[in-house]
Tab-separated table of C-alpha atoms and ligand atoms in Angstrom:
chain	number	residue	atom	x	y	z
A	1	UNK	CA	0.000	0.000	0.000
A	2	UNK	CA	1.056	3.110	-0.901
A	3	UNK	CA	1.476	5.534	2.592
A	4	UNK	CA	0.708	9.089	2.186
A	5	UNK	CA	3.923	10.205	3.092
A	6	UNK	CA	7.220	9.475	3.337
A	7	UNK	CA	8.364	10.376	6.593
A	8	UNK	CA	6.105	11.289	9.707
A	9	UNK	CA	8.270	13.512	12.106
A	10	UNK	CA	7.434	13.468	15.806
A	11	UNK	CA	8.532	16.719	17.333
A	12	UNK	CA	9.127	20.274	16.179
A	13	UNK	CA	11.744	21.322	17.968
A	14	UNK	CA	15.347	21.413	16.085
A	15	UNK	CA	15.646	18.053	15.678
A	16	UNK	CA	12.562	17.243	14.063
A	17	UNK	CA	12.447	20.749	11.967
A	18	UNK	CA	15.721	20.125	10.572
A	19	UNK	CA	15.001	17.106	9.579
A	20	UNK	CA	11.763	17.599	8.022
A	21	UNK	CA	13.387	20.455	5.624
A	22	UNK	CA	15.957	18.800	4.708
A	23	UNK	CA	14.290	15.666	3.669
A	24	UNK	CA	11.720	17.722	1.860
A	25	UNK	CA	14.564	19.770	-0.387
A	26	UNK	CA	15.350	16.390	-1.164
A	27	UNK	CA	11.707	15.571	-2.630
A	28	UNK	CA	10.325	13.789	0.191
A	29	UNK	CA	6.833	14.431	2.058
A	30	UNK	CA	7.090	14.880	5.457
A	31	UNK	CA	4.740	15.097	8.082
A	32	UNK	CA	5.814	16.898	11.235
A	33	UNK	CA	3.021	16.334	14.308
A	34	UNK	CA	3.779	18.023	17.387
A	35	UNK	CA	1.885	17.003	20.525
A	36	UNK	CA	2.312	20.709	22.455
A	37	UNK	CA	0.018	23.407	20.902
A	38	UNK	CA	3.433	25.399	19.217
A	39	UNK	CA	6.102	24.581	16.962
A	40	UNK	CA	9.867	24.811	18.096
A	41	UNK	CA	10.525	22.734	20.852
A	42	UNK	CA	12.444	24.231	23.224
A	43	UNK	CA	13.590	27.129	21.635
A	44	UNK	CA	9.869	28.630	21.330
A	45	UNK	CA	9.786	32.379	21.416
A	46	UNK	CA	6.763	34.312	22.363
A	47	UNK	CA	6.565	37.763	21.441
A	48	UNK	CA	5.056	39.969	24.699
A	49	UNK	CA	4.492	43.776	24.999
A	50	UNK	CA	7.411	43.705	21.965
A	51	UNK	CA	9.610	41.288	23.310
A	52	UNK	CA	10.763	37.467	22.710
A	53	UNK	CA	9.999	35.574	25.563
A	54	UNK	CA	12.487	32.824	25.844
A	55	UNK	CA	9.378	30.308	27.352
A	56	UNK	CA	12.333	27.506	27.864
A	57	UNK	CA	14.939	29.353	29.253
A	58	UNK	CA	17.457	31.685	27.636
A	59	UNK	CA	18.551	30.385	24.090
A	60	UNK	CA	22.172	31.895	22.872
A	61	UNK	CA	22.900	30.436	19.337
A	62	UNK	CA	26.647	30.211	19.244
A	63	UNK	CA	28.949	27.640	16.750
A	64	UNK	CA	32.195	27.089	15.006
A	65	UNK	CA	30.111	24.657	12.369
A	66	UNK	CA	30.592	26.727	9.294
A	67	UNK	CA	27.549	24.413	7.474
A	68	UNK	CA	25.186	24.805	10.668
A	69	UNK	CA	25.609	28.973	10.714
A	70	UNK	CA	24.669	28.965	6.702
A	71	UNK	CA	21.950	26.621	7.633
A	72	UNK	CA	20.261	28.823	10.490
A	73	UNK	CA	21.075	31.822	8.324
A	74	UNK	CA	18.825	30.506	5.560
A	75	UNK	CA	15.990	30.897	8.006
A	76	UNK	CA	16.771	34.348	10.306
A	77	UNK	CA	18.883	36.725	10.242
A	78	UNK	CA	21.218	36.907	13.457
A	79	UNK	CA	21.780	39.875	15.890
A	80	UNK	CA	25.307	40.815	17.355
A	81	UNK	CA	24.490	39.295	20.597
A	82	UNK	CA	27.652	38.731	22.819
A	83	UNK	CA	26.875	36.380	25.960
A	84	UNK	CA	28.270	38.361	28.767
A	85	UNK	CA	26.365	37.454	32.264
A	86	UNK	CA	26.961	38.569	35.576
A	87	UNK	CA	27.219	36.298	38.697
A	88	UNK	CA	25.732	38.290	42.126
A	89	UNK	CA	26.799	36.627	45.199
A	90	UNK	CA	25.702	38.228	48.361
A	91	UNK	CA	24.775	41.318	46.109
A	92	UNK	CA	28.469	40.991	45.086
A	93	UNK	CA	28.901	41.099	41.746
A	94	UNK	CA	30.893	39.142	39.459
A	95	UNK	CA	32.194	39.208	35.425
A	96	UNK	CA	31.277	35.613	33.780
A	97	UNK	CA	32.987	33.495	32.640
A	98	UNK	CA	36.152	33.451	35.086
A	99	UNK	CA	38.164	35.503	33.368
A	100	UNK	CA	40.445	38.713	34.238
A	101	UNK	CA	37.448	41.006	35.094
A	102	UNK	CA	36.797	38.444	37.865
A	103	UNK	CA	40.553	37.754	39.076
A	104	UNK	CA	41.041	41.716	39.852
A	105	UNK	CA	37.546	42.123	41.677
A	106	UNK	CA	38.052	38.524	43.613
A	107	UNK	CA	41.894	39.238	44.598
A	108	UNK	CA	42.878	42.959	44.604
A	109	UNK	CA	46.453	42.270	44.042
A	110	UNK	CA	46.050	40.969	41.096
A	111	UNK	CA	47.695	43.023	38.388
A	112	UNK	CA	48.509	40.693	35.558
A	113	UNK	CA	47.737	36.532	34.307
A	114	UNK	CA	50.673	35.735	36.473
A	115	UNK	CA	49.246	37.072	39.752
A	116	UNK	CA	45.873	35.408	38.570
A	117	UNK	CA	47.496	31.948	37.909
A	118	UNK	CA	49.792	32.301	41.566
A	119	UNK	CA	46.641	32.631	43.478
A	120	UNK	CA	44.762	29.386	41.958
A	121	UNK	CA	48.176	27.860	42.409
A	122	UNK	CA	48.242	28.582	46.217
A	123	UNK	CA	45.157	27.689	46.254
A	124	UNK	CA	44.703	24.226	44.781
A	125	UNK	CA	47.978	23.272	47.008
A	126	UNK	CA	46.157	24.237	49.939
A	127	UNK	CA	43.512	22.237	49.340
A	128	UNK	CA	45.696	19.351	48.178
A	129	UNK	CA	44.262	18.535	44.651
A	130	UNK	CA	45.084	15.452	42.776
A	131	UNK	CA	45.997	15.114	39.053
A	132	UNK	CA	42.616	13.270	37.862
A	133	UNK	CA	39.566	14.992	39.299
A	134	UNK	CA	36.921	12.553	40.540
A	135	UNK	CA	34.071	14.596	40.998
A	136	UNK	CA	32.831	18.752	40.146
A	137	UNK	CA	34.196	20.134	43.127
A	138	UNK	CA	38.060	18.390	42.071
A	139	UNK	CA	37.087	19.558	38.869
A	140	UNK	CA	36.390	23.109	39.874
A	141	UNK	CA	39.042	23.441	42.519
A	142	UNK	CA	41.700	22.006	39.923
A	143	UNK	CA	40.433	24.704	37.290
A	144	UNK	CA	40.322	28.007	39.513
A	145	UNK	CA	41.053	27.331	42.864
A	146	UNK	CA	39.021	27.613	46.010
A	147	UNK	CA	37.817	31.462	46.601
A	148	UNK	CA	35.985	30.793	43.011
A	149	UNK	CA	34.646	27.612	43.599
A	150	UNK	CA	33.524	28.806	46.798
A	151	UNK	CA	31.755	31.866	45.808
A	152	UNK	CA	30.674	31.297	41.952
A	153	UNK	CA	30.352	27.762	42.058
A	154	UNK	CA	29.441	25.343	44.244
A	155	UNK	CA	26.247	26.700	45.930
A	156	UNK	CA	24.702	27.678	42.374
A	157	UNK	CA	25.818	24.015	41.155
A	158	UNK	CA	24.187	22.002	44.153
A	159	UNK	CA	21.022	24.397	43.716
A	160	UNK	CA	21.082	23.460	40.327
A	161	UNK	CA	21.377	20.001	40.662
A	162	UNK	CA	20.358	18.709	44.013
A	163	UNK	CA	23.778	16.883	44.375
A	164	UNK	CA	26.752	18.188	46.182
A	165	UNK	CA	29.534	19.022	44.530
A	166	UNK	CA	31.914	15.863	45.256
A	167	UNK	CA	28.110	13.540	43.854
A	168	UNK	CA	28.818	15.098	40.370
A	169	UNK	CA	30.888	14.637	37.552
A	170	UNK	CA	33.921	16.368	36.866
A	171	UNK	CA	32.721	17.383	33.058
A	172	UNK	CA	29.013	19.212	33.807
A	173	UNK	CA	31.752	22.411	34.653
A	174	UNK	CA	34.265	21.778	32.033
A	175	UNK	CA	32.307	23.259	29.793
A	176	UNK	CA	33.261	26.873	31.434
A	177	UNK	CA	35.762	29.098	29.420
A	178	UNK	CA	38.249	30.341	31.834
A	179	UNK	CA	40.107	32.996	30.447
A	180	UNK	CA	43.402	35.045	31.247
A	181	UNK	CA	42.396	37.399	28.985
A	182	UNK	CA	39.925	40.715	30.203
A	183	UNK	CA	37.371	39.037	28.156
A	184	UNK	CA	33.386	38.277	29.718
A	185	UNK	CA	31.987	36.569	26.138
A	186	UNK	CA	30.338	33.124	27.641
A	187	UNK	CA	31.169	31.057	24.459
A	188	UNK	CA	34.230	30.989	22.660
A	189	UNK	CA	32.720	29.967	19.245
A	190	UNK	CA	33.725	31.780	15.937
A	191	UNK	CA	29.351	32.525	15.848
A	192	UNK	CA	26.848	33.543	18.081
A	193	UNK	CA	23.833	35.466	17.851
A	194	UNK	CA	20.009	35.890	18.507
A	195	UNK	CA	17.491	35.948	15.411
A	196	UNK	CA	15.856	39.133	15.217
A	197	UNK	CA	12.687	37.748	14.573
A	198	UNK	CA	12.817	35.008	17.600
A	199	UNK	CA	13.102	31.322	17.517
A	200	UNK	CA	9.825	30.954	16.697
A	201	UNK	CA	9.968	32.708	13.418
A	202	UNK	CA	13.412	31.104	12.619
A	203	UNK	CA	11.848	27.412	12.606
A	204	UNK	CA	8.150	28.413	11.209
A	205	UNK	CA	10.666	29.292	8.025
A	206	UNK	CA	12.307	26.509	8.229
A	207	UNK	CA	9.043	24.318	8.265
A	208	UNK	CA	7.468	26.342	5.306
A	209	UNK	CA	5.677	24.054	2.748
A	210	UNK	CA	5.713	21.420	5.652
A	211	UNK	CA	2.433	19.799	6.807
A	212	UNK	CA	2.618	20.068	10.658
A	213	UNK	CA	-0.499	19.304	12.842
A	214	UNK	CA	-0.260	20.735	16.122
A	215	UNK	CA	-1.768	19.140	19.579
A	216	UNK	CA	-1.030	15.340	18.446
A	217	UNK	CA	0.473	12.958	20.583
A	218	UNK	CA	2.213	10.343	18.727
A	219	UNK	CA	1.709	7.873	21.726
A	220	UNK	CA	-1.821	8.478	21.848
A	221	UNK	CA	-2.484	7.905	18.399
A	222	UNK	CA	0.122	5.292	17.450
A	223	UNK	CA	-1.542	2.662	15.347
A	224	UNK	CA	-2.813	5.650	12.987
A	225	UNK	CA	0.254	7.736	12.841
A	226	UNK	CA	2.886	4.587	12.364
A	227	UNK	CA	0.788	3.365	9.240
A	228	UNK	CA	0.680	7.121	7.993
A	229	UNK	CA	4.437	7.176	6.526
A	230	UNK	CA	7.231	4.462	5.441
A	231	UNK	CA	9.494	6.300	8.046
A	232	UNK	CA	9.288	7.822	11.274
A	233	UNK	CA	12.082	10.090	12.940
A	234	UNK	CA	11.088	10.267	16.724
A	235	UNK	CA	12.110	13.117	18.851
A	236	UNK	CA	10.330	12.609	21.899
A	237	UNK	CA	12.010	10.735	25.148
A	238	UNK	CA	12.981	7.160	24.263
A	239	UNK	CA	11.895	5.477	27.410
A	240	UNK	CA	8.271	6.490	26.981
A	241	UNK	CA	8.521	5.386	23.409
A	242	UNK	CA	8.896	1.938	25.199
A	243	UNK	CA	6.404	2.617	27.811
A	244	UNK	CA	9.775	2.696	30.461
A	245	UNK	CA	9.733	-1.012	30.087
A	246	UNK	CA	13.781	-1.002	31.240
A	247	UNK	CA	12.937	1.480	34.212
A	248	UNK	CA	12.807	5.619	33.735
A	249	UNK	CA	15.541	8.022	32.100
A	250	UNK	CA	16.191	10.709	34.812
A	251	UNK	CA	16.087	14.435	34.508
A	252	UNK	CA	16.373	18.076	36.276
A	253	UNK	CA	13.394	20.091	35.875
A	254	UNK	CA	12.873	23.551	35.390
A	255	UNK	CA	10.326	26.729	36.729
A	256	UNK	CA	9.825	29.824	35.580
A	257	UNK	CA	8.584	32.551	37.097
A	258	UNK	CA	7.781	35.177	34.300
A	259	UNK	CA	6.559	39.211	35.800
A	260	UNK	CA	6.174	41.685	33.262
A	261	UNK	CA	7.381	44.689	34.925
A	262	UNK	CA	6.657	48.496	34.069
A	263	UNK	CA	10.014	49.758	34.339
A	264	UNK	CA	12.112	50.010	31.654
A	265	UNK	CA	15.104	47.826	32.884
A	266	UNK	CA	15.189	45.639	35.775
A	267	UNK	CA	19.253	44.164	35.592
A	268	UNK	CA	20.757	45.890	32.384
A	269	UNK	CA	21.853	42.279	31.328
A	270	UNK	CA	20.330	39.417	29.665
A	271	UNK	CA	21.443	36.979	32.322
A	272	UNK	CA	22.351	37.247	36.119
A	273	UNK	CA	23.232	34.123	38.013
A	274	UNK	CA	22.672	34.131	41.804
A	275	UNK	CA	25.551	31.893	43.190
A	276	UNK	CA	24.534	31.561	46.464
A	277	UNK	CA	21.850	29.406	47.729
A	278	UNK	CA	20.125	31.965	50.087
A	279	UNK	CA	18.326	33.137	46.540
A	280	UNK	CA	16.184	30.003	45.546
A	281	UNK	CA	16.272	30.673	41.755
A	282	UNK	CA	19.791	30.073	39.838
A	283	UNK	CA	19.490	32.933	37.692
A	284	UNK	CA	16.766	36.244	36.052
A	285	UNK	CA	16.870	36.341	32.382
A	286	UNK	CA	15.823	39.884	31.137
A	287	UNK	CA	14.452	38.954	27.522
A	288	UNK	CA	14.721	42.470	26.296
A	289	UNK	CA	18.557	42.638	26.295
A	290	UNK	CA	18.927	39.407	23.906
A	291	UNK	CA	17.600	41.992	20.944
A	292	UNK	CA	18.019	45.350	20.630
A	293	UNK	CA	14.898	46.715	21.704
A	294	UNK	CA	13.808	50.279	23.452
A	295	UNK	CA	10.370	49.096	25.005
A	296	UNK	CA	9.486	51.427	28.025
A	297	UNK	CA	9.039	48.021	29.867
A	298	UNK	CA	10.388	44.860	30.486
A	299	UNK	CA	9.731	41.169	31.088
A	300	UNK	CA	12.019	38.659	33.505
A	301	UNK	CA	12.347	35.436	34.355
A	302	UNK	CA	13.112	33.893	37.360
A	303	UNK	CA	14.802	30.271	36.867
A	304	UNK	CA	14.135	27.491	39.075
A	305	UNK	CA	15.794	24.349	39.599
A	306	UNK	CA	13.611	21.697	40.490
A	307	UNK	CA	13.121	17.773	41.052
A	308	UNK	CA	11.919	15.625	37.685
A	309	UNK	CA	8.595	13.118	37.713
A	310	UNK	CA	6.737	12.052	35.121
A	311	UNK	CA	4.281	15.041	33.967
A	312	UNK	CA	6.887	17.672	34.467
A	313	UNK	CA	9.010	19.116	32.272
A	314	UNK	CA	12.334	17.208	30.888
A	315	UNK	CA	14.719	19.985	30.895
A	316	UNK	CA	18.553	18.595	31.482
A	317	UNK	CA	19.572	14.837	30.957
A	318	UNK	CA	21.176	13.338	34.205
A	319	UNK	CA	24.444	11.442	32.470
A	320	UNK	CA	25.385	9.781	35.221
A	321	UNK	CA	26.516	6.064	35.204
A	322	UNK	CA	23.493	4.580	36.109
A	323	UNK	CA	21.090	6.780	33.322
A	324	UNK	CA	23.649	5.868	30.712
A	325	UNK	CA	23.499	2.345	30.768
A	326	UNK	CA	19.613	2.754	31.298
A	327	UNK	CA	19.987	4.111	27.723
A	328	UNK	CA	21.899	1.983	25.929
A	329	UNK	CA	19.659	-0.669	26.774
A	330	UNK	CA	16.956	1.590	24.977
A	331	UNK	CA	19.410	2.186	22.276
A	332	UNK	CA	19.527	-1.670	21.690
A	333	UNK	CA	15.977	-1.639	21.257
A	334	UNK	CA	16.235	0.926	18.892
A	335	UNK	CA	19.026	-0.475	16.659
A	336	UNK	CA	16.312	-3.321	16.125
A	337	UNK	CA	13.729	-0.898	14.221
A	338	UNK	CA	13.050	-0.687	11.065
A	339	UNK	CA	12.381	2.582	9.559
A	340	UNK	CA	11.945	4.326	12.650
A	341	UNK	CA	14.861	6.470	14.057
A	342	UNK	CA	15.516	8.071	17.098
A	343	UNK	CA	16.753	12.153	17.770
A	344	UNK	CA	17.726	14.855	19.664
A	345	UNK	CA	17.938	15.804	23.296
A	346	UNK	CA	15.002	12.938	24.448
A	347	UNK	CA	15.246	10.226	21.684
A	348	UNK	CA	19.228	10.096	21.967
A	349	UNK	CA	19.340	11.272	25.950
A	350	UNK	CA	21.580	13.929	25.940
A	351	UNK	CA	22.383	17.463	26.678
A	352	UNK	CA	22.948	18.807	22.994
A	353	UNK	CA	23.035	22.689	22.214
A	354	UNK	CA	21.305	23.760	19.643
A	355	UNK	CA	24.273	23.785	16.771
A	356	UNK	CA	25.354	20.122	17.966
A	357	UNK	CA	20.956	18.962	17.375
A	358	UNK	CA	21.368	20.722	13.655
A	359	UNK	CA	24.724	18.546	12.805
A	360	UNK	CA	23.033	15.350	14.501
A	361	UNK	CA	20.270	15.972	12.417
A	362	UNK	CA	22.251	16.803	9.340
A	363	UNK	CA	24.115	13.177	9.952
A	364	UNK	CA	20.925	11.093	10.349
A	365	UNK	CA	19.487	12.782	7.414
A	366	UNK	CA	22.528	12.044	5.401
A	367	UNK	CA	22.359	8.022	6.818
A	368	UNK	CA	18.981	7.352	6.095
A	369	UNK	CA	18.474	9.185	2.839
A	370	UNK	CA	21.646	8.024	1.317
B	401	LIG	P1	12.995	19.632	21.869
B	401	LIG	O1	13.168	21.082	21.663
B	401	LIG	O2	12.659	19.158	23.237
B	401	LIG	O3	11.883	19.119	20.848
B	401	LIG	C1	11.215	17.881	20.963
B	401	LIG	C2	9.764	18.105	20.575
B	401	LIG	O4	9.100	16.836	20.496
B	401	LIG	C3	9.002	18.940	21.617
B	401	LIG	O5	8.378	20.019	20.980
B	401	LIG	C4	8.006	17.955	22.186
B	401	LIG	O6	6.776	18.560	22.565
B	401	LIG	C5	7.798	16.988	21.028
B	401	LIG	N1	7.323	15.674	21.433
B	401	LIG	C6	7.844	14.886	22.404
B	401	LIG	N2	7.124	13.744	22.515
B	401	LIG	C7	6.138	13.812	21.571
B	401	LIG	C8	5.085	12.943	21.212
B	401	LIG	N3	4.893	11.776	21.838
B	401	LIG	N4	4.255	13.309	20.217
B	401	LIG	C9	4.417	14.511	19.579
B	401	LIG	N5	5.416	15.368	19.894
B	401	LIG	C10	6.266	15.033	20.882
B	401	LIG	N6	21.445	25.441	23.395
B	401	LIG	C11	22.217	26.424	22.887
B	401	LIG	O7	22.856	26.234	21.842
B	401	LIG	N7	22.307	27.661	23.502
B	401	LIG	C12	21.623	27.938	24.649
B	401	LIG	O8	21.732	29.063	25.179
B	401	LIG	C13	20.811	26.913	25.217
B	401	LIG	N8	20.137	27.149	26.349
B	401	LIG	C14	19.436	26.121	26.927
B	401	LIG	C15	18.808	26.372	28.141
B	401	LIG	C16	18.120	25.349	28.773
B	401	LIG	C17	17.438	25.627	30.083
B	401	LIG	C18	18.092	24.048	28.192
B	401	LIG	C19	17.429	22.903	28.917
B	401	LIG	C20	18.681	23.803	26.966
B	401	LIG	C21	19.363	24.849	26.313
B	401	LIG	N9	19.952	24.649	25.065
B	401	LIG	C22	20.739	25.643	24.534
B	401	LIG	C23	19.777	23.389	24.308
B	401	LIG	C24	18.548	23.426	23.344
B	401	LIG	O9	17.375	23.657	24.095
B	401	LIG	C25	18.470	22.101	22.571
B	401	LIG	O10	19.612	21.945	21.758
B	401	LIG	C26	17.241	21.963	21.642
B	401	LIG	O11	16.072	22.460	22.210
B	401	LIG	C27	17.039	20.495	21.284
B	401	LIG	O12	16.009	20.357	20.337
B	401	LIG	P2	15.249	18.971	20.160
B	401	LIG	O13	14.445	19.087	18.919
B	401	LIG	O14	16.201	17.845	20.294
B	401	LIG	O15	14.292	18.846	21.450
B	402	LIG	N1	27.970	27.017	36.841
B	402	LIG	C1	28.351	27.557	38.048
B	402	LIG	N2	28.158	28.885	38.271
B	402	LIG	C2	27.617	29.706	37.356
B	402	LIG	C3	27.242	29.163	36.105
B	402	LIG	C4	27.421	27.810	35.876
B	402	LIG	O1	28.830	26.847	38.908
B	402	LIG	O2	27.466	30.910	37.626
B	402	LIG	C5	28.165	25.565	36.616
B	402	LIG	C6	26.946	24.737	37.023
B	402	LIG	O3	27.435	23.518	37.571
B	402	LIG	C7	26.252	24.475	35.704
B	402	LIG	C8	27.440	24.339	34.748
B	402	LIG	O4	28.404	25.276	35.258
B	402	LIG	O5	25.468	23.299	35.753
B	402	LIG	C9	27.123	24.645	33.301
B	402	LIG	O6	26.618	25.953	33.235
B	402	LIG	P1	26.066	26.582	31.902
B	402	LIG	O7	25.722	27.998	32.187
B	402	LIG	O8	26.988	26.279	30.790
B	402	LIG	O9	24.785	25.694	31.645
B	402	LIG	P2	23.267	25.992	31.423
B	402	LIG	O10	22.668	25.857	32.775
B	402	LIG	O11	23.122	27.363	30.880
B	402	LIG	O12	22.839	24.947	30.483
């Protein structure tokens, strides 16, 4: 029997959008459902009073993958945007990342990278550091010493997470530019940049031409959507594909508490982190200062960490031993299927920026359509 299309996509976040133009430049008919009532995943934008809400958290595109930037180019056009937020501890306040802007406020002596580098130096041999960190706070102490880890780290990381410091591993802070240069950009990728237009506009161009039905969950309606198309990409979580038959992928969770406020700045910075964990929430995105804009007011966020169950939220993957090998018993599973294929952050159960979902979508594009 002939299906009606060729591939059924389940998701429109990155992933799935990606996918779904690229196999339809190459002449295919695609089908994207989407079981929340918006297209995008989590990099929806909603426009308020003027202004691109961030409704999943603050999104910074930022890449070195020369075929990724033309690809996301194709679809928006990109603002200057320059990742530069500020950590408050105690109302003290902080450059991000650690770099020489910090080194001078956090040690007054400091004059130059040398004096920097002494201080972590007398500090990591005070606290008697080993050459292969075992956990975050080895990790952290080995990278910038103590006074650092102390104040910019390990209060906002065990907020974060839940864990302390010496229950995590080393690499969740490795991905942290430190600096000896007076230099606060967060990312040091050759691109980075907001679309002008918002997320949301980015990936509705990007799906243009594209049937997508909004409000349909695949898992409620599998019989009719798997006999709908000869191939099905899958970018939901991959332990409720198989109804958690090997036990349940963990995750962190995430609140936010959104205020509109009539002022017409409330922090002067897209992002603040608040280190210490007398402030419940980890950080206050201002959505106004990712664009450009002059509004009279302004719109924040408060970010909260908070606990994972089924029915909330899957915002960060927990890669821990344990949720690992959880996977690659679903990924077994998986390998078995025929025409069915699983991405992104919940079908391959990882923590993926955005660039690194458009290349993995690029790849299993380029595999299954060969
Ligand atoms: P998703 O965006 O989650 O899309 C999956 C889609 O599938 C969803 O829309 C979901 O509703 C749908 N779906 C699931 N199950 C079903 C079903 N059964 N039926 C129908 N539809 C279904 N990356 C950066 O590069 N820069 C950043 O600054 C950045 N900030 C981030 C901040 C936070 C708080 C988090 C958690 C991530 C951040 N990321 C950032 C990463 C970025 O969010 C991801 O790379 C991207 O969203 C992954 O897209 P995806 O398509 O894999 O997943
Ligand atoms: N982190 C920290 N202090 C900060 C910001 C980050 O200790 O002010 C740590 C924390 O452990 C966090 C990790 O660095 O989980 C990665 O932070 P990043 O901002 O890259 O991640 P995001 O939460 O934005 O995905």
């Amino acid at each position: 029997m002939n299906k009606k299309y060729d591939y059924l996509i389940v998701g429109s976040g990155l992933f799935g959008s990606t996918c779904a133009r690229l196999l339809t430049d190459k002449g295919y008919k695609v089908l994207v459902i989407e079981k929340r009532n918006h297209i995008g995943g989590n990099v929806y934008t909603e426009k308020i009073d003027d202004i691109d809400v961030h409704v999943y958290g603050s999104h910074i595109f930022h890449t070195s993958n020369e075929e990724v930037w033309s690809f996301v180019n194709r679809f928006a056009k990109f603002n200057n945007f320059i990742n530069s937020p500020l950590a408050n501890y105690h109302g003290e306040i902080y450059n991000l990342p650690f770099n020489m802007n910090t080194f001078v406020r956090l040690w007054p002596d400091v004059k130059s990278e040398e004096d920097a580098k002494r201080h972590i130096e007398q500090e990591k041999l005070e606290y008697g550091i080993k050459e292969n960190p075992k956990n975050l706070e080895e990790q952290a102490v080995m990278l910038v010493g103590t006074t650092i880890f102390k104040k910019l780290i390990k209060e906002y990381t065990e907020k974060q997470w839940n864990k302390k410091c010496t229950e995590l591993p080393p690499f969740i802070i490795k991905r942290l530019p430190l600096r000896f240069t007076f230099d606060n950009n967060y990312f040091n990728d050759i691109y980075q940049g907001i679309p002008i237009d918002g997320y949301t506009r980015m990936i509705s161009n990007m799906l243009e031409g594209i049937d997508v039905s909004l409000g349909v969950d695949f898992l409620k309606n599998r019989d009719l959507y798997s006999s709908i198309a000869d191939h099905i990409i899958y970018t939901g979580p991959i332990d409720e594909f198989y109804d958690y038959k090997y036990g349940i992928l963990e995750y962190r969770s995430l609140v936010f508490k959104t205020k509109s406020l009539d002022i017409k700045s409330f922090q002067n910075n897209a992002v603040v982190n608040y280190t210490s964990h007398e402030v419940p929430y980890t950080r206050i995105i201002e959505h106004k200062f990712f664009n450009d804009k002059n509004q009279n007011t302004t719109i924040i966020s408060e970010e909260y960490p908070d606990d994972w169950s089924i029915g909330k939220e899957r915002f960060y993957t927990v890669n821990d031993e344990k949720n690992n090998s959880l996977y690659k018993q679903y990924l077994e599973l998986a390998k078995k299927e025929n025409n069915l294929f699983f991405g992104g952050r919940l079908g391959m159960y990882n923590y993926f920026d955005m660039d690194d979902t458009i290349a993995a979508a690029f790849e299993l594009v380029k595999n299954i359509s060969r």
